[in-house]
Amino acid sequence: MSELSDKDVVVVGAGVIGLTSALALQRAGRKVLVVDPNPPGSGASMGNAGTIADFAIAPVGSPTLLKRLPELLFDRAGPFSIRQAALGALLPWLARFAWQSLPGKAQRNMQAIAALTKDAGPRWQDLADSIGAAHLLKASGCVYAYASPAEFASAKQDLSRRAAFGVPLTLLSPADLAELEPGWPRVDGGAVLFPNAQSVIDPQGIMQALTTTLIEAGAELCAAAVDTLSPHQGRVVLSLQDGRALTARQVVVAAGAHSKPFCDQIGDLVPLDTERGYHLEFDGQETRLSRPVCSAVDGFYCAPMVGRLRAAGTVELGGTKAPLTEARVANLARRFALLFPDLPKPSRAWMGFRPSMPDSRPVISLSKRGRQVVYAFGHGHIGLTLAPVTAELVTALIEGTEPLLSLADYRVDRF
Ligand SMILES: Cc1cc2nc3c(=O)[nH]c(=O)nc-3n(C[C@H](O)[C@H](O)[C@H](O)COP(=O)(O)OP(=O)(O)OC[C@H]3O[C@@H](n4cnc5c(N)ncnc54)[C@H](O)[C@@H]3O)c2cc1C
């Protein structure tokens, strides 16, 4: 179609990473087209727990998790599980994940993640102000609650590692937690408050604000799925699944968990897979808590959001093709009911695809084709948190300017 013929920058994917990158590029004077078959922000970016988690510097793979991996993976109801049907396909990713969980690797990954999470809160404040969404960002910290003393004790090493990286945190006794969050069930262990964390109280609303601002800034949106990318004579040719084609000077691949085929087409082999995550929502129940509280043993947050309480989290390895696993939804509902026995039934359930690398570091990188194709995906559990810094780094890569930090740790060819 002629109106799609030749573009300046095309961003593939309108999740929080694609939208923030597109906005930063448009503000830098580029002419941006964002292509996505689905409504902007309707993937993982709208279903998350909403935490701007400057404290979330620990990679998923750690020596502690590695020891428990066999037990966890085959406990279908547990916080970290695997769809048996997907086991074969997942083995290469799992092998890399296990390798990255070794002590030296995990420490290195933490360092690489911490370099990105630093200043996540102020960056989000600036972004939210600039898109008229400051009212959707709440600066009230975030809590991890530990039900038993043993659970709390076993978390201490992880907490002191985070503190060593400069993450502010305050340990809370059961009485402190009861005072801070009277709606949370009584724990025997304790809790930790991450006071600098912020939360988005309506992820969908903030995606809408980003989209509106992007269009007002002059960017275009195209509702279509990109099928293939191929560099040709100084341009990148994008063929769309509906049969149309367009060319672009430069392309940003930000299709979240669906980014791998584009890397394959360019010739960059990347071990991207997905950690499927779930949420349940309870309409009208948001007043029970005043900030997101994570039940550490369950691996999910309870986050008060506009008009509802959202329980979001857990990991299910199982690829992007299979639908939501009903048994996991039922289990999440059961665990949640143990915390809040008086809650009504969930109003809705959702499953989405975290784009996950075995080392929990995102890919923010030039491709084999240099600045013609730039990658921005693989943000795993902290894509919302890292969106503003990623957008700034993507802009530097596209423009060929000096990035604010070294990108060696996030290169596509690091494996
Ligand atoms: C349960 C859960 C809780 C979470 N909690 C938090 C949290 O509290 N804090 C935090 O920071 N992060 C959290 N995350 C992680 C965060 O949501 C993700 O890292 C982030 O949303 C990833 O953004 P993205 O833009 O890369 O991907 P997505 O939001 O998934 O967007 C990718 C987009 O690419 C599009 N796309 C796919 N294929 C194509 C194609 N062929 N052509 C064009 N477009 C395509 C999709 O339609 C989609 O819109 C959570 C995730 C989950 C699942």
mmCIF file of C-alpha atoms in Angstrom, residues 61-381:
data_model
loop_
_atom_site.group_PDB
_atom_site.id
_atom_site.type_symbol
_atom_site.label_atom_id
_atom_site.label_comp_id
_atom_site.label_asym_id
_atom_site.label_seq_id
_atom_site.Cartn_x
_atom_site.Cartn_y
_atom_site.Cartn_z
ATOM 1 C CA GLY A 61 18.290 -17.418 38.098
ATOM 2 C CA SER A 62 20.212 -17.610 41.372
ATOM 3 C CA PRO A 63 22.143 -20.301 43.270
ATOM 4 C CA THR A 64 19.187 -20.667 45.661
ATOM 5 C CA LEU A 65 16.716 -21.169 42.831
ATOM 6 C CA LEU A 66 19.100 -23.547 41.071
ATOM 7 C CA LYS A 67 19.136 -25.873 44.106
ATOM 8 C CA ARG A 68 15.339 -25.929 44.163
ATOM 9 C CA LEU A 69 14.861 -26.011 40.379
ATOM 10 C CA PRO A 70 13.854 -29.695 39.942
ATOM 11 C CA GLU A 71 11.405 -29.549 42.836
ATOM 12 C CA LEU A 72 9.938 -26.227 41.667
ATOM 13 C CA LEU A 73 9.635 -27.081 37.996
ATOM 14 C CA PHE A 74 7.579 -30.184 38.621
ATOM 15 C CA ASP A 75 5.304 -28.639 41.226
ATOM 16 C CA ARG A 76 2.544 -27.494 38.914
ATOM 17 C CA ALA A 77 0.949 -25.356 41.587
ATOM 18 C CA GLY A 78 4.197 -23.658 42.643
ATOM 19 C CA PRO A 79 5.354 -20.117 41.926
ATOM 20 C CA PHE A 80 7.879 -21.317 39.274
ATOM 21 C CA SER A 81 6.618 -24.141 37.118
ATOM 22 C CA ILE A 82 6.749 -25.658 33.668
ATOM 23 C CA ARG A 83 4.123 -26.913 31.226
ATOM 24 C CA GLN A 84 5.188 -30.521 30.746
ATOM 25 C CA ALA A 85 4.263 -30.423 27.045
ATOM 26 C CA ALA A 86 6.799 -27.643 26.505
ATOM 27 C CA LEU A 87 9.704 -29.278 28.349
ATOM 28 C CA GLY A 88 11.539 -30.553 25.232
ATOM 29 C CA ALA A 89 11.399 -27.214 23.450
ATOM 30 C CA LEU A 90 12.535 -25.427 26.599
ATOM 31 C CA LEU A 91 15.599 -27.539 27.357
ATOM 32 C CA PRO A 92 18.156 -25.286 25.588
ATOM 33 C CA TRP A 93 16.787 -22.192 27.389
ATOM 34 C CA LEU A 94 16.680 -24.081 30.706
ATOM 35 C CA ALA A 95 20.277 -25.232 30.311
ATOM 36 C CA ARG A 96 21.393 -21.638 29.781
ATOM 37 C CA PHE A 97 19.198 -20.497 32.669
ATOM 38 C CA ALA A 98 20.803 -23.077 34.981
ATOM 39 C CA TRP A 99 24.291 -21.945 33.880
ATOM 40 C CA GLN A 100 23.377 -18.304 34.529
ATOM 41 C CA SER A 101 22.164 -19.274 38.014
ATOM 42 C CA LEU A 102 25.682 -20.205 39.176
ATOM 43 C CA PRO A 103 27.038 -17.833 41.856
ATOM 44 C CA GLY A 104 29.528 -15.826 39.756
ATOM 45 C CA LYS A 105 27.123 -15.482 36.832
ATOM 46 C CA ALA A 106 24.198 -14.470 39.025
ATOM 47 C CA GLN A 107 26.287 -11.809 40.754
ATOM 48 C CA ARG A 108 27.400 -10.450 37.370
ATOM 49 C CA ASN A 109 23.815 -10.388 36.131
ATOM 50 C CA MET A 110 22.721 -8.516 39.237
ATOM 51 C CA GLN A 111 25.346 -5.884 38.558
ATOM 52 C CA ALA A 112 24.159 -5.503 34.946
ATOM 53 C CA ILE A 113 20.513 -5.204 36.012
ATOM 54 C CA ALA A 114 21.317 -2.727 38.807
ATOM 55 C CA ALA A 115 22.977 -0.406 36.280
ATOM 56 C CA LEU A 116 19.604 -0.117 34.531
ATOM 57 C CA THR A 117 17.215 0.054 37.495
ATOM 58 C CA LYS A 118 19.130 2.949 39.072
ATOM 59 C CA ASP A 119 16.969 6.090 38.838
ATOM 60 C CA ALA A 120 13.958 4.133 37.508
ATOM 61 C CA GLY A 121 11.642 6.085 39.824
ATOM 62 C CA PRO A 122 12.730 9.616 38.811
ATOM 63 C CA ARG A 123 12.770 8.591 35.146
ATOM 64 C CA TRP A 124 9.182 7.363 35.412
ATOM 65 C CA GLN A 125 8.153 10.530 37.236
ATOM 66 C CA ASP A 126 9.543 12.629 34.381
ATOM 67 C CA LEU A 127 7.865 10.441 31.789
ATOM 68 C CA ALA A 128 4.512 10.395 33.595
ATOM 69 C CA ASP A 129 4.631 14.209 33.974
ATOM 70 C CA SER A 130 5.383 14.622 30.284
ATOM 71 C CA ILE A 131 2.445 12.456 29.158
ATOM 72 C CA GLY A 132 -0.045 13.952 31.624
ATOM 73 C CA ALA A 133 -0.207 10.772 33.697
ATOM 74 C CA ALA A 134 1.386 11.836 36.995
ATOM 75 C CA HIS A 135 -1.887 10.886 38.744
ATOM 76 C CA LEU A 136 -1.345 7.234 37.701
ATOM 77 C CA LEU A 137 2.005 6.977 39.458
ATOM 78 C CA LYS A 138 2.118 6.499 43.224
ATOM 79 C CA ALA A 139 5.251 6.932 45.322
ATOM 80 C CA SER A 140 4.439 4.840 48.354
ATOM 81 C CA GLY A 141 7.039 2.083 48.162
ATOM 82 C CA CYS A 142 6.555 -1.624 47.903
ATOM 83 C CA VAL A 143 6.592 -4.420 50.502
ATOM 84 C CA TYR A 144 7.749 -8.057 50.508
ATOM 85 C CA ALA A 145 6.019 -10.056 53.239
ATOM 86 C CA TYR A 146 7.462 -13.271 54.679
ATOM 87 C CA ALA A 147 4.976 -15.546 56.405
ATOM 88 C CA SER A 148 7.410 -17.521 58.596
ATOM 89 C CA PRO A 149 10.645 -16.704 60.454
ATOM 90 C CA ALA A 150 12.475 -19.348 58.369
ATOM 91 C CA GLU A 151 11.312 -17.735 55.144
ATOM 92 C CA PHE A 152 12.377 -14.308 56.381
ATOM 93 C CA ALA A 153 15.776 -15.628 57.523
ATOM 94 C CA SER A 154 16.429 -17.251 54.156
ATOM 95 C CA ALA A 155 15.740 -13.956 52.385
ATOM 96 C CA LYS A 156 18.273 -12.005 54.421
ATOM 97 C CA GLN A 157 21.267 -12.832 52.205
ATOM 98 C CA ASP A 158 19.413 -11.668 49.102
ATOM 99 C CA LEU A 159 18.341 -8.485 50.882
ATOM 100 C CA SER A 160 21.864 -7.666 52.022
ATOM 101 C CA ARG A 161 23.116 -8.170 48.441
ATOM 102 C CA ARG A 162 20.539 -5.662 47.249
ATOM 103 C CA ALA A 163 21.531 -3.244 50.007
ATOM 104 C CA ALA A 164 25.171 -3.610 48.923
ATOM 105 C CA PHE A 165 24.115 -2.358 45.493
ATOM 106 C CA GLY A 166 22.629 0.726 47.120
ATOM 107 C CA VAL A 167 18.958 -0.338 47.112
ATOM 108 C CA PRO A 168 17.284 1.422 50.050
ATOM 109 C CA LEU A 169 15.282 -0.993 52.196
ATOM 110 C CA THR A 170 13.831 -1.142 55.688
ATOM 111 C CA LEU A 171 13.298 -4.407 57.563
ATOM 112 C CA LEU A 172 9.928 -4.625 59.278
ATOM 113 C CA SER A 173 8.806 -6.769 62.201
ATOM 114 C CA PRO A 174 5.370 -8.443 62.038
ATOM 115 C CA ALA A 175 4.063 -5.571 64.212
ATOM 116 C CA ASP A 176 5.588 -2.955 61.888
ATOM 117 C CA LEU A 177 3.938 -4.610 58.903
ATOM 118 C CA ALA A 178 0.584 -4.746 60.696
ATOM 119 C CA GLU A 179 0.880 -1.022 61.343
ATOM 120 C CA LEU A 180 1.969 -0.180 57.793
ATOM 121 C CA GLU A 181 -0.543 -2.423 56.017
ATOM 122 C CA PRO A 182 -3.351 -3.313 58.444
ATOM 123 C CA GLY A 183 -5.245 -5.084 55.649
ATOM 124 C CA TRP A 184 -2.464 -7.632 55.091
ATOM 125 C CA PRO A 185 -2.843 -10.903 57.028
ATOM 126 C CA ARG A 186 -0.719 -11.256 60.133
ATOM 127 C CA VAL A 187 2.726 -12.764 59.390
ATOM 128 C CA ASP A 188 5.086 -14.525 61.808
ATOM 129 C CA GLY A 189 8.222 -13.801 59.771
ATOM 130 C CA GLY A 190 8.582 -10.169 58.873
ATOM 131 C CA ALA A 191 8.721 -7.924 55.862
ATOM 132 C CA VAL A 192 10.840 -5.496 53.944
ATOM 133 C CA LEU A 193 9.808 -2.098 52.681
ATOM 134 C CA PHE A 194 11.473 -0.747 49.539
ATOM 135 C CA PRO A 195 10.660 2.903 50.168
ATOM 136 C CA ASN A 196 11.829 4.284 46.813
ATOM 137 C CA ALA A 197 9.658 1.984 44.699
ATOM 138 C CA GLN A 198 6.722 3.524 42.917
ATOM 139 C CA SER A 199 3.669 1.964 41.384
ATOM 140 C CA VAL A 200 1.527 2.498 38.347
ATOM 141 C CA ILE A 201 -2.026 2.258 39.591
ATOM 142 C CA ASP A 202 -3.506 1.724 36.135
ATOM 143 C CA PRO A 203 -1.059 0.142 33.668
ATOM 144 C CA GLN A 204 -3.641 0.210 30.888
ATOM 145 C CA GLY A 205 -4.328 3.893 31.568
ATOM 146 C CA ILE A 206 -0.649 4.742 31.356
ATOM 147 C CA MET A 207 -0.360 2.833 28.053
ATOM 148 C CA GLN A 208 -3.258 4.928 26.739
ATOM 149 C CA ALA A 209 -1.579 8.155 27.874
ATOM 150 C CA LEU A 210 1.648 7.095 26.141
ATOM 151 C CA THR A 211 -0.237 6.294 22.927
ATOM 152 C CA THR A 212 -2.171 9.574 22.924
ATOM 153 C CA THR A 213 0.998 11.595 23.529
ATOM 154 C CA LEU A 214 2.815 9.685 20.809
ATOM 155 C CA ILE A 215 0.120 10.440 18.233
ATOM 156 C CA GLU A 216 -0.054 14.086 19.324
ATOM 157 C CA ALA A 217 3.717 14.270 18.818
ATOM 158 C CA GLY A 218 3.191 13.224 15.193
ATOM 159 C CA ALA A 219 3.946 9.504 15.204
ATOM 160 C CA GLU A 220 1.758 7.059 13.288
ATOM 161 C CA LEU A 221 0.318 3.726 14.346
ATOM 162 C CA CYS A 222 -0.385 0.861 11.981
ATOM 163 C CA ALA A 223 -2.554 -2.090 13.062
ATOM 164 C CA ALA A 224 -0.755 -4.984 11.410
ATOM 165 C CA ALA A 225 1.600 -7.822 12.261
ATOM 166 C CA VAL A 226 5.102 -7.693 10.855
ATOM 167 C CA ASP A 227 6.022 -10.971 9.205
ATOM 168 C CA THR A 228 9.600 -10.484 8.048
ATOM 169 C CA LEU A 229 12.437 -7.962 8.160
ATOM 170 C CA SER A 230 15.104 -7.919 5.477
ATOM 171 C CA PRO A 231 17.792 -5.316 4.910
ATOM 172 C CA HIS A 232 17.994 -4.362 1.234
ATOM 173 C CA GLN A 233 19.930 -1.595 -0.512
ATOM 174 C CA GLY A 234 20.331 0.680 2.512
ATOM 175 C CA ARG A 235 16.752 0.195 3.680
ATOM 176 C CA VAL A 236 14.958 -2.445 5.764
ATOM 177 C CA VAL A 237 12.042 -4.103 3.993
ATOM 178 C CA LEU A 238 9.196 -5.094 6.314
ATOM 179 C CA SER A 239 6.568 -7.473 4.992
ATOM 180 C CA LEU A 240 3.316 -7.459 6.892
ATOM 181 C CA GLN A 241 1.139 -10.508 7.483
ATOM 182 C CA ASP A 242 -1.732 -8.887 5.576
ATOM 183 C CA GLY A 243 0.365 -8.890 2.400
ATOM 184 C CA ARG A 244 1.487 -5.246 2.485
ATOM 185 C CA ALA A 245 5.132 -4.200 2.565
ATOM 186 C CA LEU A 246 7.029 -1.082 3.541
ATOM 187 C CA THR A 247 10.585 0.103 3.803
ATOM 188 C CA ALA A 248 12.306 2.011 6.573
ATOM 189 C CA ARG A 249 15.648 3.678 7.129
ATOM 190 C CA GLN A 250 15.847 2.081 10.557
ATOM 191 C CA VAL A 251 13.825 -0.424 12.570
ATOM 192 C CA VAL A 252 13.467 -1.006 16.309
ATOM 193 C CA VAL A 253 12.439 -4.560 17.214
ATOM 194 C CA ALA A 254 10.351 -4.286 20.401
ATOM 195 C CA ALA A 255 7.903 -7.152 19.990
ATOM 196 C CA GLY A 256 8.439 -8.447 23.530
ATOM 197 C CA ALA A 257 8.357 -12.250 23.785
ATOM 198 C CA HIS A 258 7.654 -12.394 20.028
ATOM 199 C CA SER A 259 10.918 -10.740 18.966
ATOM 200 C CA LYS A 260 13.031 -13.828 18.299
ATOM 201 C CA PRO A 261 11.902 -14.573 14.699
ATOM 202 C CA PHE A 262 13.044 -11.088 13.645
ATOM 203 C CA CYS A 263 16.503 -11.685 15.127
ATOM 204 C CA ASP A 264 16.674 -15.035 13.314
ATOM 205 C CA GLN A 265 15.832 -13.279 10.045
ATOM 206 C CA ILE A 266 18.625 -10.753 10.570
ATOM 207 C CA GLY A 267 21.037 -13.539 11.538
ATOM 208 C CA ASP A 268 21.295 -12.827 15.272
ATOM 209 C CA LEU A 269 20.663 -15.987 17.269
ATOM 210 C CA VAL A 270 19.159 -15.109 20.619
ATOM 211 C CA PRO A 271 17.918 -17.382 23.446
ATOM 212 C CA LEU A 272 14.684 -15.480 24.063
ATOM 213 C CA ASP A 273 11.748 -17.347 25.563
ATOM 214 C CA THR A 274 8.880 -16.451 27.816
ATOM 215 C CA GLU A 275 7.988 -16.684 31.485
ATOM 216 C CA ARG A 276 4.229 -16.700 31.404
ATOM 217 C CA GLY A 277 2.717 -14.645 34.222
ATOM 218 C CA TYR A 278 -0.817 -14.464 35.569
ATOM 219 C CA HIS A 279 -3.115 -11.998 37.222
ATOM 220 C CA LEU A 280 -6.480 -12.097 38.945
ATOM 221 C CA GLU A 281 -8.503 -8.985 39.630
ATOM 222 C CA PHE A 282 -11.051 -8.268 42.346
ATOM 223 C CA ASP A 283 -13.212 -5.291 41.494
ATOM 224 C CA GLY A 284 -13.830 -2.777 44.277
ATOM 225 C CA GLN A 285 -11.319 -4.404 46.679
ATOM 226 C CA GLU A 286 -8.415 -1.969 46.207
ATOM 227 C CA THR A 287 -8.853 -0.200 49.539
ATOM 228 C CA ARG A 288 -7.510 -3.218 51.421
ATOM 229 C CA LEU A 289 -3.899 -2.161 50.764
ATOM 230 C CA SER A 290 -2.149 1.143 50.297
ATOM 231 C CA ARG A 291 0.819 -0.100 48.244
ATOM 232 C CA PRO A 292 1.825 -3.298 46.377
ATOM 233 C CA VAL A 293 2.630 -6.114 48.781
ATOM 234 C CA CYS A 294 4.347 -9.255 47.538
ATOM 235 C CA SER A 295 3.671 -12.564 49.218
ATOM 236 C CA ALA A 296 7.231 -13.878 48.919
ATOM 237 C CA VAL A 297 6.366 -17.561 49.244
ATOM 238 C CA ASP A 298 3.639 -17.345 46.606
ATOM 239 C CA GLY A 299 5.627 -15.237 44.115
ATOM 240 C CA PHE A 300 2.832 -12.760 43.474
ATOM 241 C CA TYR A 301 2.085 -9.145 44.271
ATOM 242 C CA CYS A 302 -1.217 -7.854 45.580
ATOM 243 C CA ALA A 303 -1.414 -4.422 44.018
ATOM 244 C CA PRO A 304 -4.145 -1.874 44.680
ATOM 245 C CA MET A 305 -5.127 -0.357 41.328
ATOM 246 C CA VAL A 306 -7.827 2.000 40.133
ATOM 247 C CA GLY A 307 -11.138 0.243 40.887
ATOM 248 C CA ARG A 308 -9.653 -3.147 41.682
ATOM 249 C CA LEU A 309 -7.112 -5.200 43.597
ATOM 250 C CA ARG A 310 -4.780 -7.133 41.286
ATOM 251 C CA ALA A 311 -2.891 -10.298 42.279
ATOM 252 C CA ALA A 312 -0.110 -10.595 39.708
ATOM 253 C CA GLY A 313 2.944 -12.758 39.269
ATOM 254 C CA THR A 314 4.207 -16.364 39.283
ATOM 255 C CA VAL A 315 6.196 -17.958 36.487
ATOM 256 C CA GLU A 316 5.090 -20.696 34.118
ATOM 257 C CA LEU A 317 7.581 -21.767 31.462
ATOM 258 C CA GLY A 318 5.573 -22.944 28.496
ATOM 259 C CA GLY A 319 5.974 -20.857 25.345
ATOM 260 C CA THR A 320 3.746 -18.349 23.639
ATOM 261 C CA LYS A 321 1.358 -20.701 21.820
ATOM 262 C CA ALA A 322 -0.612 -22.468 24.555
ATOM 263 C CA PRO A 323 -3.546 -20.693 26.182
ATOM 264 C CA LEU A 324 -3.775 -19.824 29.865
ATOM 265 C CA THR A 325 -3.549 -22.875 32.164
ATOM 266 C CA GLU A 326 -6.842 -23.048 34.056
ATOM 267 C CA ALA A 327 -5.279 -25.071 36.884
ATOM 268 C CA ARG A 328 -2.803 -22.247 37.561
ATOM 269 C CA VAL A 329 -5.593 -19.691 37.687
ATOM 270 C CA ALA A 330 -7.461 -21.898 40.161
ATOM 271 C CA ASN A 331 -4.333 -22.300 42.248
ATOM 272 C CA LEU A 332 -3.603 -18.566 42.276
ATOM 273 C CA ALA A 333 -7.197 -17.978 43.375
ATOM 274 C CA ARG A 334 -6.789 -20.584 46.128
ATOM 275 C CA ARG A 335 -3.548 -19.048 47.401
ATOM 276 C CA PHE A 336 -5.113 -15.626 47.331
ATOM 277 C CA ALA A 337 -8.162 -16.840 49.235
ATOM 278 C CA LEU A 338 -5.837 -18.124 51.973
ATOM 279 C CA LEU A 339 -4.524 -14.570 52.370
ATOM 280 C CA PHE A 340 -7.923 -12.884 52.131
ATOM 281 C CA PRO A 341 -10.618 -15.449 53.035
ATOM 282 C CA ASP A 342 -13.391 -12.859 52.872
ATOM 283 C CA LEU A 343 -12.715 -11.819 49.257
ATOM 284 C CA PRO A 344 -15.369 -12.467 46.619
ATOM 285 C CA LYS A 345 -14.516 -14.594 43.573
ATOM 286 C CA PRO A 346 -12.092 -13.009 41.080
ATOM 287 C CA SER A 347 -13.694 -10.656 38.585
ATOM 288 C CA ARG A 348 -11.328 -11.782 35.809
ATOM 289 C CA ALA A 349 -8.148 -13.741 35.098
ATOM 290 C CA TRP A 350 -5.354 -12.993 32.622
ATOM 291 C CA MET A 351 -2.103 -14.524 31.387
ATOM 292 C CA GLY A 352 0.676 -12.687 29.540
ATOM 293 C CA PHE A 353 4.137 -13.295 28.169
ATOM 294 C CA ARG A 354 7.186 -11.834 29.874
ATOM 295 C CA PRO A 355 9.991 -11.631 27.319
ATOM 296 C CA SER A 356 12.708 -13.551 29.120
ATOM 297 C CA MET A 357 16.426 -14.053 28.623
ATOM 298 C CA PRO A 358 18.249 -16.775 30.613
ATOM 299 C CA ASP A 359 20.381 -14.134 32.377
ATOM 300 C CA SER A 360 17.424 -11.786 33.136
ATOM 301 C CA ARG A 361 19.191 -8.965 31.283
ATOM 302 C CA PRO A 362 17.338 -7.263 28.447
ATOM 303 C CA VAL A 363 18.680 -7.015 24.923
ATOM 304 C CA ILE A 364 19.310 -3.347 24.096
ATOM 305 C CA SER A 365 21.596 -3.651 21.172
ATOM 306 C CA LEU A 366 22.584 -2.981 17.624
ATOM 307 C CA SER A 367 21.937 -5.948 15.356
ATOM 308 C CA LYS A 368 24.401 -7.563 12.987
ATOM 309 C CA ARG A 369 23.152 -4.905 10.574
ATOM 310 C CA GLY A 370 24.373 -2.113 12.833
ATOM 311 C CA ARG A 371 22.099 0.897 13.256
ATOM 312 C CA GLN A 372 19.679 -0.281 10.571
ATOM 313 C CA VAL A 373 18.052 -2.672 13.054
ATOM 314 C CA VAL A 374 18.118 -2.020 16.813
ATOM 315 C CA TYR A 375 16.818 -4.492 19.398
ATOM 316 C CA ALA A 376 14.892 -3.641 22.583
ATOM 317 C CA PHE A 377 13.302 -6.706 24.165
ATOM 318 C CA GLY A 378 13.843 -9.359 26.827
ATOM 319 C CA HIS A 379 13.026 -7.222 29.872
ATOM 320 C CA GLY A 380 11.498 -10.169 31.765
ATOM 321 C CA HIS A 381 10.048 -9.171 35.121
#
